Amino acid sequence: MRGREGSVYKSLKKTIIELIIFTDKQTEGEMYMACRRVTDCVYEVGAIDWNRRSFDELVPLHEGTSYNAYIIKGSEKTVLIDTVDPKMTGVLIDNLRSLGIGKLDFIVSNHAEQDHSGSIPDVLKLYPEAGVVTNAKCKAMLQDLLLIPEEKFMVVEDNQELSLGGKTLRFVFFPWVHWPETMLTYLIEDRILFSCDLFGSHVAESRLFATREDEVTIYEGALRYYAEIMYPFRDNIRNKFSKIEELEIRYIAPSHGPVYRNPEFITECYRQWTSPEVKNRAIIIYNSMHGSVEKMVSFLTVELERRNIPVKPFHLSVTDIGRLAMEITDASTVIVGCSQVLGGMHPSVAYALYFYNLLRPKTRFVSIIGSYGWGGKMVEQIQGMLSNVKAEIIPPVIAKGYPKTEDFQALTKLADTVLENHRKIGIIE
Ligand code: FEO
């Protein structure tokens, strides 16, 4: 190939490094099937969900996500590790056909949640000879969720190995990341850890491997994922982390986002994120109907900044709840700002606090600021929503109507107390 044609060819070849592109048209929105080669015997055959903009109908996604599934070919057996969200089953099946998988011996199910298990019934229809390999808890959940019959299962124990002929899988139980049945699968000879949700990122990316340049985007996507899904289980992850450190890992291949060719990048992120330590940071979660709370928030933000406490206010009418979860992961202080409406807290604050409380945050100090017109039980309601927040409560500052001199003085005192508390736990001098 010569001239312009040759250069176009070279450019295309460069773009699809590590991709095997099959050009059949897809059904339901996907342009091309793409099986991505991980190693000579391992292929990623899942689906990229470029347009997904909400996960769990809860947190916004800005970068889409993916549901990774992996084929491993041994000399005797072929295995599929996890599947895809049911809405993208067609992509997975087309990828399996394109890769020429005529016979499938096993489907390993690391996790029963439907974005990874939901296509198992359709894969079993295509490959009726295949067995589903998983642990006893996951088996029970797959039976409940997907009605997979008993005779399809092969139940494994922690650290059990399965030979594929020249390749060996080891199943590493890692419950509560983030469901009770979760496990990881380790391909011993290739040193690949298939970690399912653990270490995943909400990133849609045609390149299989994360590069150094991608790490900022992946950091964001992985933290967004961690904050919503894994954060409440951080102690469990930290306590079990030695199970991962014992493995010699070349690649971490999660079920969301790119494969980590530099596994230390994401394991180091998790070491930091799951640490019980908090940072010298304050978050203000608030809403303001007529500007009184807004004024108090602005004033307090400046007062905290003056004390060298980095602070971020989140107005709940415009905030991204996923971003809020990310920011909360390591903040030492959370201030709730609220307008009273109909005698109680503003519903937008109730929504955010409900989510915040579900996350079982490691926040060390909480306070409430707000404004009311008459009577009401806003403060009691807010405090009642924080049952999982094991934080010291700093006395609230509540203004009647627009804040006045004494309210600003109380906010100054609140900023002083936050500083004292941060000093007390050694996160600021
Ligand atoms: Fe990605 Fe727990 O599912």
Short mmCIF file of C-alpha atoms and ligand atoms in Angstrom, two decimals:
data_model
loop_
_atom_site.label_atom_id
_atom_site.label_comp_id
_atom_site.label_asym_id
_atom_site.label_seq_id
_atom_site.Cartn_x
_atom_site.Cartn_y
_atom_site.Cartn_z
CA MET A 1 0.00 0.00 0.00
CA ARG A 2 1.49 3.37 -1.01
CA GLY A 3 0.89 7.13 -0.82
CA ARG A 4 -2.14 8.58 0.92
CA GLU A 5 -3.90 5.22 1.00
CA GLY A 6 -0.92 3.68 2.81
CA SER A 7 -0.82 6.45 5.38
CA VAL A 8 -4.56 6.12 6.06
CA TYR A 9 -4.05 2.40 6.51
CA LYS A 10 -1.19 2.95 8.96
CA SER A 11 -3.21 5.49 10.92
CA LEU A 12 -6.17 3.11 11.12
CA LYS A 13 -3.92 0.25 12.16
CA LYS A 14 -2.46 2.42 14.94
CA THR A 15 -5.91 3.38 16.16
CA ILE A 16 -7.06 -0.20 16.49
CA ILE A 17 -3.99 -1.53 18.25
CA GLU A 18 -5.21 -4.16 20.69
CA LEU A 19 -8.60 -4.25 19.00
CA ILE A 20 -9.94 -6.93 16.74
CA ILE A 21 -12.77 -5.24 14.89
CA PHE A 22 -15.53 -7.25 13.31
CA THR A 23 -17.52 -5.17 10.92
CA ASP A 24 -20.98 -6.74 11.10
CA LYS A 25 -23.64 -4.14 11.86
CA GLN A 26 -25.11 -4.41 15.33
CA THR A 27 -28.68 -4.36 16.41
CA GLU A 28 -29.96 -1.81 18.90
CA GLY A 29 -27.58 1.06 18.63
CA GLU A 30 -24.10 -0.41 18.61
CA MET A 31 -22.16 0.42 15.47
CA TYR A 32 -19.58 -2.34 15.44
CA MET A 33 -18.73 -5.45 17.32
CA ALA A 34 -15.34 -5.32 18.93
CA CYS A 35 -13.54 -8.19 20.61
CA ARG A 36 -10.50 -6.79 22.32
CA ARG A 37 -7.46 -8.97 22.81
CA VAL A 38 -5.96 -8.96 26.29
CA THR A 39 -3.40 -11.74 25.74
CA ASP A 40 -3.10 -14.61 23.27
CA CYS A 41 -5.73 -16.60 25.12
CA VAL A 42 -7.85 -13.85 26.71
CA TYR A 43 -10.34 -11.59 24.91
CA GLU A 44 -12.68 -8.92 26.17
CA VAL A 45 -16.09 -9.59 24.58
CA GLY A 46 -18.45 -7.36 26.56
CA ALA A 47 -20.22 -4.13 25.63
CA ILE A 48 -19.44 -0.43 25.89
CA ASP A 49 -22.42 1.67 26.97
CA TRP A 50 -21.39 5.01 25.51
CA ASN A 51 -24.68 6.73 26.19
CA ARG A 52 -25.54 5.62 29.70
CA ARG A 53 -26.03 8.74 31.76
CA SER A 54 -27.29 7.36 35.05
CA PHE A 55 -26.24 4.38 37.13
CA ASP A 56 -28.57 2.63 39.56
CA GLU A 57 -31.00 5.42 38.59
CA LEU A 58 -29.03 7.40 41.14
CA VAL A 59 -25.69 8.87 40.12
CA PRO A 60 -25.12 10.72 36.83
CA LEU A 61 -22.46 9.32 34.49
CA HIS A 62 -20.55 11.74 32.32
CA GLU A 63 -18.28 9.21 30.62
CA GLY A 64 -20.70 6.31 30.04
CA THR A 65 -19.58 2.90 31.29
CA SER A 66 -18.88 -0.61 30.07
CA TYR A 67 -19.86 -4.15 31.01
CA ASN A 68 -16.70 -6.17 30.42
CA ALA A 69 -16.83 -9.91 29.87
CA TYR A 70 -13.79 -12.03 29.10
CA ILE A 71 -13.23 -15.21 27.14
CA ILE A 72 -10.32 -17.41 28.23
CA LYS A 73 -9.25 -20.19 25.91
CA GLY A 74 -7.39 -23.09 27.47
CA SER A 75 -6.16 -26.02 25.41
CA GLU A 76 -9.12 -28.08 26.63
CA LYS A 77 -11.79 -25.72 27.95
CA THR A 78 -13.15 -22.32 27.08
CA VAL A 79 -14.56 -20.04 29.77
CA LEU A 80 -16.56 -16.82 29.77
CA ILE A 81 -15.92 -14.60 32.79
CA ASP A 82 -19.15 -12.69 33.57
CA THR A 83 -21.59 -11.35 30.97
CA VAL A 84 -23.21 -7.96 30.28
CA ASP A 85 -26.26 -5.88 31.12
CA PRO A 86 -29.29 -7.63 29.55
CA LYS A 87 -30.00 -4.66 27.27
CA MET A 88 -26.67 -5.38 25.54
CA THR A 89 -26.90 -9.17 25.34
CA GLY A 90 -26.90 -8.94 21.54
CA VAL A 91 -23.47 -7.31 21.56
CA LEU A 92 -22.01 -10.07 23.74
CA ILE A 93 -23.51 -12.85 21.64
CA ASP A 94 -22.34 -11.30 18.38
CA ASN A 95 -18.86 -10.94 19.87
CA LEU A 96 -18.81 -14.60 20.94
CA ARG A 97 -19.88 -15.67 17.45
CA SER A 98 -17.34 -13.40 15.80
CA LEU A 99 -14.58 -14.82 17.94
CA GLY A 100 -15.60 -18.24 16.69
CA ILE A 101 -16.64 -19.63 20.07
CA GLY A 102 -18.42 -22.79 18.92
CA LYS A 103 -18.37 -24.46 22.32
CA LEU A 104 -18.36 -22.90 25.74
CA ASP A 105 -17.54 -25.05 28.76
CA PHE A 106 -18.10 -22.64 31.64
CA ILE A 107 -19.50 -19.24 32.50
CA VAL A 108 -17.84 -17.91 35.64
CA SER A 109 -20.15 -15.59 37.56
CA ASN A 110 -18.18 -13.39 39.93
CA HIS A 111 -21.21 -11.33 40.95
CA ALA A 112 -24.97 -11.83 40.63
CA GLU A 113 -25.93 -8.21 39.90
CA GLN A 114 -27.64 -8.06 36.56
CA ASP A 115 -25.22 -5.73 34.78
CA HIS A 116 -22.83 -8.71 34.85
CA SER A 117 -25.09 -11.71 35.19
CA GLY A 118 -28.18 -10.62 33.25
CA SER A 119 -27.14 -12.22 29.96
CA ILE A 120 -26.30 -15.64 31.43
CA PRO A 121 -29.69 -17.17 30.49
CA ASP A 122 -29.28 -16.13 26.83
CA VAL A 123 -25.67 -17.34 26.72
CA LEU A 124 -26.83 -20.67 28.14
CA LYS A 125 -29.42 -20.93 25.36
CA LEU A 126 -26.65 -20.42 22.80
CA TYR A 127 -24.26 -22.80 24.59
CA PRO A 128 -26.47 -25.34 26.39
CA GLU A 129 -23.44 -27.46 27.27
CA ALA A 130 -21.95 -24.67 29.45
CA GLY A 131 -22.01 -24.81 33.24
CA VAL A 132 -22.20 -21.80 35.53
CA VAL A 133 -19.25 -21.71 37.92
CA THR A 134 -19.73 -19.68 41.07
CA ASN A 135 -19.88 -19.82 44.86
CA ALA A 136 -22.88 -21.08 46.86
CA LYS A 137 -24.18 -17.60 47.75
CA CYS A 138 -23.97 -16.35 44.20
CA LYS A 139 -25.65 -19.49 42.93
CA ALA A 140 -28.62 -18.87 45.23
CA MET A 141 -28.87 -15.27 44.06
CA LEU A 142 -28.64 -16.23 40.39
CA GLN A 143 -31.45 -18.70 40.94
CA ASP A 144 -33.55 -15.99 42.59
CA LEU A 145 -32.79 -13.27 40.07
CA LEU A 146 -32.50 -15.15 36.79
CA LEU A 147 -34.27 -18.47 37.44
CA ILE A 148 -31.22 -20.48 36.31
CA PRO A 149 -31.91 -24.17 37.00
CA GLU A 150 -30.02 -26.09 39.67
CA GLU A 151 -28.36 -28.54 37.28
CA LYS A 152 -26.52 -25.76 35.46
CA PHE A 153 -24.28 -24.88 38.40
CA MET A 154 -20.84 -25.94 39.50
CA VAL A 155 -20.22 -24.55 43.00
CA VAL A 156 -16.64 -23.66 44.00
CA GLU A 157 -14.93 -22.91 47.30
CA ASP A 158 -12.56 -20.09 48.22
CA ASN A 159 -9.18 -20.55 46.47
CA GLN A 160 -10.41 -23.55 44.49
CA GLU A 161 -8.71 -23.93 41.13
CA LEU A 162 -10.12 -24.99 37.77
CA SER A 163 -7.87 -26.23 34.98
CA LEU A 164 -8.69 -25.24 31.41
CA GLY A 165 -5.71 -27.08 29.92
CA GLY A 166 -2.52 -25.05 30.22
CA LYS A 167 -4.43 -22.29 31.98
CA THR A 168 -5.72 -22.33 35.53
CA LEU A 169 -8.37 -20.23 37.23
CA ARG A 170 -8.35 -19.59 40.96
CA PHE A 171 -11.50 -18.28 42.64
CA VAL A 172 -10.80 -15.77 45.40
CA PHE A 173 -13.81 -15.04 47.60
CA PHE A 174 -14.14 -11.35 48.34
CA PRO A 175 -17.63 -10.88 49.81
CA TRP A 176 -19.20 -7.45 50.21
CA VAL A 177 -17.72 -5.63 47.27
CA HIS A 178 -20.50 -4.66 47.18
CA TRP A 179 -22.91 -7.63 47.49
CA PRO A 180 -22.48 -10.56 49.88
CA GLU A 181 -21.65 -13.11 47.16
CA THR A 182 -18.85 -11.35 45.28
CA MET A 183 -15.65 -13.12 44.27
CA LEU A 184 -12.64 -12.46 42.06
CA THR A 185 -11.12 -14.81 39.49
CA TYR A 186 -7.36 -15.03 38.99
CA LEU A 187 -5.81 -16.51 35.86
CA ILE A 188 -2.62 -17.94 37.32
CA GLU A 189 -0.39 -18.38 34.25
CA ASP A 190 -1.20 -14.95 32.75
CA ARG A 191 -1.34 -13.22 36.16
CA ILE A 192 -4.63 -11.49 35.35
CA LEU A 193 -7.09 -10.61 38.11
CA PHE A 194 -10.71 -10.44 36.92
CA SER A 195 -12.03 -8.25 39.69
CA CYS A 196 -15.60 -7.61 38.52
CA ASP A 197 -16.93 -4.45 40.24
CA LEU A 198 -13.89 -4.01 42.47
CA PHE A 199 -11.49 -1.49 40.87
CA GLY A 200 -14.07 -0.70 38.16
CA SER A 201 -14.54 2.74 36.65
CA HIS A 202 -17.48 4.39 34.96
CA VAL A 203 -15.56 5.10 31.77
CA ALA A 204 -16.55 4.20 28.20
CA GLU A 205 -13.37 3.86 26.17
CA SER A 206 -12.66 1.90 23.00
CA ARG A 207 -9.06 1.33 24.05
CA LEU A 208 -8.80 -1.79 26.13
CA PHE A 209 -5.86 -0.76 28.27
CA ALA A 210 -5.70 2.33 30.42
CA THR A 211 -2.67 4.45 29.53
CA ARG A 212 -0.82 6.87 31.77
CA GLU A 213 -2.58 9.70 29.91
CA ASP A 214 -5.97 8.16 30.73
CA GLU A 215 -5.29 8.04 34.43
CA VAL A 216 -6.92 11.40 35.24
CA THR A 217 -10.17 10.39 33.51
CA ILE A 218 -10.04 6.92 34.99
CA TYR A 219 -9.30 8.29 38.44
CA GLU A 220 -12.52 10.34 38.21
CA GLY A 221 -14.55 7.41 36.85
CA ALA A 222 -13.15 4.96 39.39
CA LEU A 223 -13.69 7.36 42.30
CA ARG A 224 -17.26 8.05 41.15
CA TYR A 225 -17.82 4.29 41.08
CA TYR A 226 -16.11 3.72 44.43
CA ALA A 227 -18.01 6.56 46.13
CA GLU A 228 -21.44 5.28 45.19
CA ILE A 229 -20.86 1.53 45.37
CA MET A 230 -17.83 0.58 47.42
CA TYR A 231 -17.42 3.37 49.97
CA PRO A 232 -19.84 1.92 52.56
CA PHE A 233 -17.76 -1.30 52.44
CA ARG A 234 -14.35 0.36 52.75
CA ASP A 235 -13.42 -1.33 56.05
CA ASN A 236 -14.19 -4.73 54.55
CA ILE A 237 -12.09 -3.98 51.46
CA ARG A 238 -9.19 -2.74 53.57
CA ASN A 239 -9.33 -5.78 55.85
CA LYS A 240 -9.28 -8.18 52.91
CA PHE A 241 -6.75 -6.32 50.80
CA SER A 242 -3.99 -8.78 51.69
CA LYS A 243 -5.81 -11.36 49.52
CA ILE A 244 -5.00 -9.13 46.54
CA GLU A 245 -1.51 -8.25 47.70
CA GLU A 246 -0.67 -11.95 47.88
CA LEU A 247 -1.27 -12.30 44.15
CA GLU A 248 1.33 -11.48 41.55
CA ILE A 249 -0.70 -9.31 39.17
CA ARG A 250 0.18 -8.27 35.65
CA TYR A 251 -3.24 -6.86 34.68
CA ILE A 252 -6.37 -6.04 36.62
CA ALA A 253 -9.35 -6.63 34.35
CA PRO A 254 -12.47 -5.19 35.99
CA SER A 255 -16.03 -5.40 34.70
CA HIS A 256 -16.43 -1.64 34.23
CA GLY A 257 -13.93 0.59 32.40
CA PRO A 258 -10.49 -0.09 30.96
CA VAL A 259 -8.08 -2.85 31.94
CA TYR A 260 -5.21 -1.68 34.16
CA ARG A 261 -1.83 -2.46 32.65
CA ASN A 262 -0.40 -0.62 35.64
CA PRO A 263 -2.34 -2.31 38.45
CA GLU A 264 -0.50 -0.33 41.15
CA PHE A 265 -2.33 2.79 39.96
CA ILE A 266 -5.74 1.51 41.04
CA THR A 267 -4.60 -0.56 44.02
CA GLU A 268 -2.86 2.52 45.43
CA CYS A 269 -6.05 4.57 44.86
CA TYR A 270 -8.00 1.96 46.82
CA ARG A 271 -5.42 1.90 49.62
CA GLN A 272 -5.92 5.63 50.03
CA TRP A 273 -9.69 5.68 49.54
CA THR A 274 -10.35 2.88 52.01
CA SER A 275 -8.11 4.38 54.67
CA PRO A 276 -9.93 5.50 57.84
CA GLU A 277 -8.08 8.83 57.61
CA VAL A 278 -9.97 12.01 56.77
CA LYS A 279 -8.60 15.16 55.18
CA ASN A 280 -8.61 18.76 56.23
CA ARG A 281 -11.69 19.52 54.10
CA ALA A 282 -15.24 20.72 54.67
CA ILE A 283 -18.27 20.15 52.46
CA ILE A 284 -21.41 22.26 52.68
CA ILE A 285 -24.57 20.55 51.38
CA TYR A 286 -27.35 23.10 51.14
CA ASN A 287 -30.41 24.57 49.57
CA SER A 288 -31.72 28.10 49.87
CA MET A 289 -35.23 29.22 48.96
CA HIS A 290 -34.91 32.99 49.26
CA GLY A 291 -31.21 33.67 49.76
CA SER A 292 -30.88 33.59 53.56
CA VAL A 293 -29.12 30.22 53.69
CA GLU A 294 -27.11 31.17 50.60
CA LYS A 295 -25.80 34.22 52.47
CA MET A 296 -24.87 32.10 55.49
CA VAL A 297 -23.12 29.55 53.27
CA SER A 298 -21.13 32.26 51.47
CA PHE A 299 -20.07 33.79 54.76
CA LEU A 300 -19.08 30.46 56.30
CA THR A 301 -17.19 29.41 53.16
CA VAL A 302 -14.98 32.51 53.43
CA GLU A 303 -14.52 32.03 57.17
CA LEU A 304 -13.36 28.44 56.68
CA GLU A 305 -11.05 29.41 53.81
CA ARG A 306 -9.52 32.10 56.08
CA ARG A 307 -8.65 29.31 58.49
CA ASN A 308 -6.94 27.27 55.76
CA ILE A 309 -9.73 24.74 55.63
CA PRO A 310 -10.49 23.88 51.97
CA VAL A 311 -14.26 23.99 51.54
CA LYS A 312 -16.75 23.22 48.78
CA PRO A 313 -20.40 24.30 48.90
CA PHE A 314 -22.91 22.18 46.92
CA HIS A 315 -26.23 23.85 46.12
CA LEU A 316 -28.61 20.93 45.84
CA SER A 317 -30.66 22.51 43.06
CA VAL A 318 -27.72 22.17 40.69
CA THR A 319 -25.36 19.67 42.23
CA ASP A 320 -24.37 16.32 40.75
CA ILE A 321 -25.16 13.83 43.52
CA GLY A 322 -22.36 11.54 42.29
CA ARG A 323 -19.83 14.37 42.58
CA LEU A 324 -21.16 15.08 46.06
CA ALA A 325 -20.58 11.43 47.02
CA MET A 326 -17.02 11.65 45.65
CA GLU A 327 -16.29 14.78 47.67
CA ILE A 328 -17.72 13.30 50.85
CA THR A 329 -15.46 10.23 50.82
CA ASP A 330 -12.61 11.85 52.74
CA ALA A 331 -13.96 15.17 54.06
CA SER A 332 -13.59 15.56 57.80
CA THR A 333 -16.46 18.05 58.22
CA VAL A 334 -19.89 18.25 56.62
CA ILE A 335 -22.16 21.24 57.14
CA VAL A 336 -25.83 20.87 56.21
CA GLY A 337 -27.49 24.13 55.11
CA CYS A 338 -31.25 24.16 54.94
CA SER A 339 -34.25 26.39 54.43
CA GLN A 340 -37.28 25.40 56.44
CA VAL A 341 -40.34 24.74 54.33
CA LEU A 342 -43.82 23.80 55.57
CA GLY A 343 -42.40 23.42 59.08
CA GLY A 344 -39.67 20.96 58.13
CA MET A 345 -36.46 20.50 56.17
CA HIS A 346 -36.40 21.20 52.46
CA PRO A 347 -37.10 17.95 50.53
CA SER A 348 -33.97 18.35 48.41
CA VAL A 349 -31.88 18.30 51.61
CA ALA A 350 -33.81 15.23 52.80
CA TYR A 351 -32.92 13.41 49.55
CA ALA A 352 -29.23 14.28 49.80
CA LEU A 353 -29.05 13.38 53.49
CA TYR A 354 -30.77 10.07 52.93
CA PHE A 355 -28.08 9.17 50.38
CA TYR A 356 -25.29 10.59 52.58
CA ASN A 357 -26.49 8.50 55.52
CA LEU A 358 -26.69 5.35 53.35
CA LEU A 359 -23.01 5.80 52.49
CA ARG A 360 -22.04 5.38 56.19
CA PRO A 361 -19.51 8.19 55.78
CA LYS A 362 -16.33 8.59 57.78
CA THR A 363 -17.15 12.25 58.44
CA ARG A 364 -15.83 13.29 61.86
CA PHE A 365 -17.76 16.52 62.43
CA VAL A 366 -21.22 17.67 61.35
CA SER A 367 -23.08 20.91 61.84
CA ILE A 368 -26.31 22.45 60.60
CA ILE A 369 -26.97 25.98 59.46
CA GLY A 370 -30.31 27.25 58.25
CA SER A 371 -33.11 29.74 58.21
CA TYR A 372 -36.76 29.58 59.22
CA GLY A 373 -39.78 31.86 59.37
CA TRP A 374 -41.68 30.45 62.32
CA GLY A 375 -41.74 27.30 64.51
CA GLY A 376 -40.94 23.97 62.87
CA LYS A 377 -38.71 20.96 63.46
CA MET A 378 -36.06 21.28 60.75
CA VAL A 379 -33.02 20.71 63.00
CA GLU A 380 -34.51 17.66 64.74
CA GLN A 381 -35.46 16.17 61.38
CA ILE A 382 -31.96 16.67 59.99
CA GLN A 383 -30.33 15.13 63.05
CA GLY A 384 -32.77 12.22 62.84
CA MET A 385 -31.56 11.40 59.34
CA LEU A 386 -27.94 10.93 60.38
CA SER A 387 -28.17 7.59 62.21
CA ASN A 388 -25.21 6.09 60.30
CA VAL A 389 -23.03 9.17 60.67
CA LYS A 390 -20.83 8.62 63.72
CA ALA A 391 -19.70 12.23 63.85
CA GLU A 392 -19.43 14.81 66.60
CA ILE A 393 -22.23 17.36 66.22
CA ILE A 394 -21.17 21.00 66.35
CA PRO A 395 -24.03 23.21 67.67
CA PRO A 396 -26.24 24.44 64.79
CA VAL A 397 -26.57 28.06 63.67
CA ILE A 398 -30.17 28.82 62.70
CA ALA A 399 -31.30 32.30 61.67
CA LYS A 400 -34.84 33.60 61.92
CA GLY A 401 -35.33 34.99 58.44
CA TYR A 402 -32.33 36.78 56.91
CA PRO A 403 -29.10 36.32 58.95
CA LYS A 404 -28.22 39.20 61.29
CA THR A 405 -25.11 40.28 63.18
CA GLU A 406 -25.52 37.64 65.88
CA ASP A 407 -25.96 34.92 63.24
CA PHE A 408 -22.74 35.95 61.46
CA GLN A 409 -20.97 35.97 64.83
CA ALA A 410 -22.26 32.44 65.44
CA LEU A 411 -20.99 31.37 62.02
CA THR A 412 -17.57 32.81 62.82
CA LYS A 413 -17.61 30.79 66.04
CA LEU A 414 -18.64 27.71 64.04
CA ALA A 415 -15.63 28.18 61.75
CA ASP A 416 -13.41 28.48 64.85
CA THR A 417 -14.85 25.24 66.22
CA VAL A 418 -14.23 23.42 62.92
CA LEU A 419 -10.62 24.60 63.02
CA GLU A 420 -10.20 23.49 66.65
CA ASN A 421 -11.66 20.10 65.80
CA HIS A 422 -9.39 19.65 62.80
CA ARG A 423 -6.43 20.53 65.02
CA LYS A 424 -7.67 18.10 67.66
CA ILE A 425 -7.49 15.18 65.22
CA GLY A 426 -4.19 16.33 63.77
CA ILE A 427 -5.18 17.19 60.20
CA ILE A 428 -4.15 20.86 60.38
CA GLU A 429 -1.54 22.66 62.43
FE1 FEO B 1 -21.44 -3.60 38.19
FE2 FEO B 1 -22.56 -4.62 41.26
O1 FEO B 1 -22.59 -4.40 39.42
#
